[in-house]
């Protein structure tokens, strides 16, 4: 009776918020008992996941009560060596005062000596604003080592990209091709969409070296060799053009296929679009003064001239004698040699299969064309009575991006999608607000060292989208200004920065030394570094005078990790259940195809111990440093805290554009734009933490060139300019860099040792080339490609301390094809060595028929350093788990200079080439029983929840009274 009475008196409550067990951002319901989390499920009223929850999302309770939680600020002991994990607790006031003193000095003397780099956060609009206001150019988020090529390759082509920016319209598609996508990307919404697609009779083809996750339910799996996708796309482009089977109407009117190029090889405008000198220049960033060759009048006319019928082939001469040709003619020439037989040798996919794919795409477009009775008007004033579409959908992610040839491969995919006529049409690729952007977007990085001045914000944000060499962030000698060398001649279009190069460059002092490096939520001493062992050495390396080469390292995280051991100052972050967050239209929203959607997180439990959200840390520091955007004209603090900042910050005074689009205006009766609403957070909390604005049907399609949509987007602050966004089959941005490398233009030119590099890779048309590491590798000695995938049940290294998810993935194997294993004398489950020219690991083998014979792979970030994440030195993760990163290099020998070092990255964007490494495998010793390499076990840190949380987890998160007692114990510690 006592138990029954106590149960009846318990206070049960359900709170809604947004998940953060991966970057999918599903709506969740958190079930509480006596103020303590009992379980988490999906929110059926949320538009993104519609109640669906995955293993990660349901296991958020074990993240909240993780034994690895940090609970108080920690300072490295004065007599302790960095890396020894010897810390002492300090107050937040001491932590803030230390940072204020150090950062104030740097801002007043040389702001670029402070570097802020963040991992998989979702607040880049805030962190980027902080860096801009501080005046440091040395800022970027995780994109450079994740999927920068995907974003850049597609945005420089079609103005949008996969995932947050756009995706496959599987509700209307008939044929779906998924390429290079593992289990984690857009997990729950994609599962929902694929399930509906297949039940409706759609055909699903997976193209991937490995058949796991989504690909396991594909109707057909086409194994492909890693890094060769671009060759496949070029062969499919070849087939479409040779068969004259591309969408002529779409390509002619909505791409730059018919625009004329200057073909005078002696001209400094060779390969650029010919411009009409008599056309008014309304916007020099996006000129609308190009020509078509009209087949009716046989002369050059302004593009989209009414009644004109542009040529897509042929060579012509303008009245002034300039030889010209439509850009499509050069695409045809580029693809002419890319036959299925050529691609078969590269990809391992038979020529017959490649031809069959092309025929299937053409047949799907021809036999299943979609026609919607939606009247719309294009940007040139022509009214269309219907919206049509070709129901062929693609989805691709990091498997394409994480190669040193990824940018051009993804350009090839975007061009293929465009030739099929699938861009922002039903059944194909659909944009998500605020995309599409202009090509390239109007935001530019700083372009001179003079942009960095003491006590002065940057005029432009630290990141941007270069359109020409004039936009590069270099000095008068052509050397990079950023510590990661982004926007230099080495990586001109590094739109997401090169986070994977920061520690190496700072350690070397190349291009200069820095003083303070702040890392948020990035495990740079383990799975987020391409050369883990060497980075760990760099972090503790000293100058001759005994000072560390990177003098001060601040690590902000919610958990003890491999990285925290190397910090000088640790700032304990909250979990996603303890803080406010916003998935903003200024950053990474969760928009749907039919209109903009943003969402928030609201705290459902109080912070553990002394944890403080990193957003609050930045708001506090910005106030103390008196950064202009965060302080009043009198110099006092403008925002009380992060929630106050989100409500009241506007992109420009009285613009009405802020972080959130829902319930704007002083009375909360406006949407998208409007004055700040002091009750905005409360409105989101009452409405499942999400706001969904539905566009009129007339604005939902063809947004690249939908005139009324473009006007609407400018009015709402989604775009700066209303010019149409023509799809760039041919990129004159790339040609401008190539001309500079060839010495044909005045102004900025690359250093001599980089000329050939820029000229080769900055082809204005997509092409395939072997990954750069192939040229630096004996491929006979190292015949296998080695890749990783993120498992569906874990995300990066976040979840290896999660007691539920560890039961799914507590160790990892190297998966390999049985035929290849037999040739190398390897037993299923046996211990093996995996060796590249850069390093060696020992691990366990596992046979799998679902891997391409020339490829081996493993799960990413399961392997841990001993003692990391408070798992204990003998945990499976460190003794039977391993990290493939030990086989990867972050730098390759440079071309043209004996001592040159170039990042192991895409030469266009700087995207980390994680998947280019080549290896060999062979049996290990008979008595092997643990993985190698091993490192000295990490120490526990003061204030870690540790055993207290283990007890809580054992008790299934415990009863309220019990947990309250334990929480008080943690707080007292």
mmCIF file of N, CA and C in Angstrom, residues 8 16 108 125 188 222 243 245 265 268 371 423 458 478 509 538 619 677 680 760 804 846 851 892 895:
data_model
loop_
_atom_site.group_PDB
_atom_site.id
_atom_site.type_symbol
_atom_site.label_atom_id
_atom_site.label_comp_id
_atom_site.label_asym_id
_atom_site.label_seq_id
_atom_site.Cartn_x
_atom_site.Cartn_y
_atom_site.Cartn_z
ATOM 1 N N UNK A 8 0.950 7.011 -6.682
ATOM 2 C CA UNK A 8 -0.166 7.897 -6.982
ATOM 3 C C UNK A 8 0.189 9.361 -6.752
ATOM 4 N N UNK A 16 8.061 19.190 -24.203
ATOM 5 C CA UNK A 16 8.540 19.036 -25.580
ATOM 6 C C UNK A 16 9.764 19.919 -25.803
ATOM 7 N N UNK A 108 43.152 44.085 -28.550
ATOM 8 C CA UNK A 108 43.739 45.424 -28.606
ATOM 9 C C UNK A 108 45.073 45.443 -29.345
ATOM 10 N N UNK A 125 25.523 31.129 -36.487
ATOM 11 C CA UNK A 125 25.183 32.543 -36.628
ATOM 12 C C UNK A 125 25.672 33.335 -35.426
ATOM 13 N N UNK A 188 15.698 10.160 -39.272
ATOM 14 C CA UNK A 188 14.285 9.801 -39.159
ATOM 15 C C UNK A 188 13.428 10.310 -40.311
ATOM 16 N N UNK A 222 24.600 -1.012 -56.149
ATOM 17 C CA UNK A 222 25.672 -0.937 -57.144
ATOM 18 C C UNK A 222 26.951 -0.557 -56.407
ATOM 19 N N UNK A 243 22.696 10.717 -76.450
ATOM 20 C CA UNK A 243 21.368 10.245 -76.856
ATOM 21 C C UNK A 243 20.387 11.393 -77.056
ATOM 22 N N UNK A 245 19.008 13.088 -74.850
ATOM 23 C CA UNK A 245 17.901 12.705 -73.969
ATOM 24 C C UNK A 245 17.798 13.577 -72.730
ATOM 25 N N UNK A 265 41.557 32.787 -77.462
ATOM 26 C CA UNK A 265 42.531 32.279 -76.501
ATOM 27 C C UNK A 265 43.568 33.320 -76.106
ATOM 28 N N UNK A 268 42.111 38.279 -72.373
ATOM 29 C CA UNK A 268 42.089 38.089 -70.918
ATOM 30 C C UNK A 268 40.684 37.744 -70.427
ATOM 31 N N UNK A 371 2.779 16.705 -63.899
ATOM 32 C CA UNK A 371 2.215 18.003 -64.266
ATOM 33 C C UNK A 371 1.258 18.442 -63.165
ATOM 34 N N UNK A 423 15.726 20.054 -60.882
ATOM 35 C CA UNK A 423 16.037 21.030 -59.837
ATOM 36 C C UNK A 423 14.800 21.852 -59.461
ATOM 37 N N UNK A 458 35.422 42.952 -37.894
ATOM 38 C CA UNK A 458 35.631 42.752 -39.322
ATOM 39 C C UNK A 458 34.473 43.391 -40.086
ATOM 40 N N UNK A 478 50.635 37.416 -51.677
ATOM 41 C CA UNK A 478 49.836 36.247 -52.039
ATOM 42 C C UNK A 478 49.765 35.192 -50.966
ATOM 43 N N UNK A 509 53.464 27.464 -36.665
ATOM 44 C CA UNK A 509 53.573 28.910 -36.854
ATOM 45 C C UNK A 509 53.464 29.310 -38.299
ATOM 46 N N UNK A 538 51.665 17.549 -30.972
ATOM 47 C CA UNK A 538 51.711 18.990 -31.227
ATOM 48 C C UNK A 538 51.112 19.779 -30.069
ATOM 49 N N UNK A 619 27.898 35.147 -24.867
ATOM 50 C CA UNK A 619 27.190 36.394 -24.571
ATOM 51 C C UNK A 619 27.881 37.134 -23.429
ATOM 52 N N UNK A 677 9.574 40.206 -30.079
ATOM 53 C CA UNK A 677 8.444 39.864 -29.211
ATOM 54 C C UNK A 677 8.983 39.296 -27.913
ATOM 55 N N UNK A 680 8.386 35.522 -27.224
ATOM 56 C CA UNK A 680 8.614 34.615 -28.347
ATOM 57 C C UNK A 680 8.982 33.204 -27.891
ATOM 58 N N UNK A 760 44.912 23.353 -63.118
ATOM 59 C CA UNK A 760 44.374 22.007 -63.349
ATOM 60 C C UNK A 760 42.999 21.827 -62.709
ATOM 61 N N UNK A 804 23.261 2.826 -22.979
ATOM 62 C CA UNK A 804 22.380 2.039 -23.845
ATOM 63 C C UNK A 804 23.015 1.804 -25.206
ATOM 64 N N UNK A 846 36.350 -8.693 -39.777
ATOM 65 C CA UNK A 846 35.025 -9.315 -39.902
ATOM 66 C C UNK A 846 34.664 -9.380 -41.383
ATOM 67 N N UNK A 851 30.474 -5.455 -49.083
ATOM 68 C CA UNK A 851 31.502 -4.443 -49.261
ATOM 69 C C UNK A 851 32.234 -4.734 -50.564
ATOM 70 N N UNK A 892 50.066 16.291 -47.441
ATOM 71 C CA UNK A 892 50.699 15.558 -48.532
ATOM 72 C C UNK A 892 51.872 16.376 -49.062
ATOM 73 N N UNK A 895 53.535 20.149 -54.558
ATOM 74 C CA UNK A 895 54.106 20.110 -55.908
ATOM 75 C C UNK A 895 54.890 21.375 -56.178
#
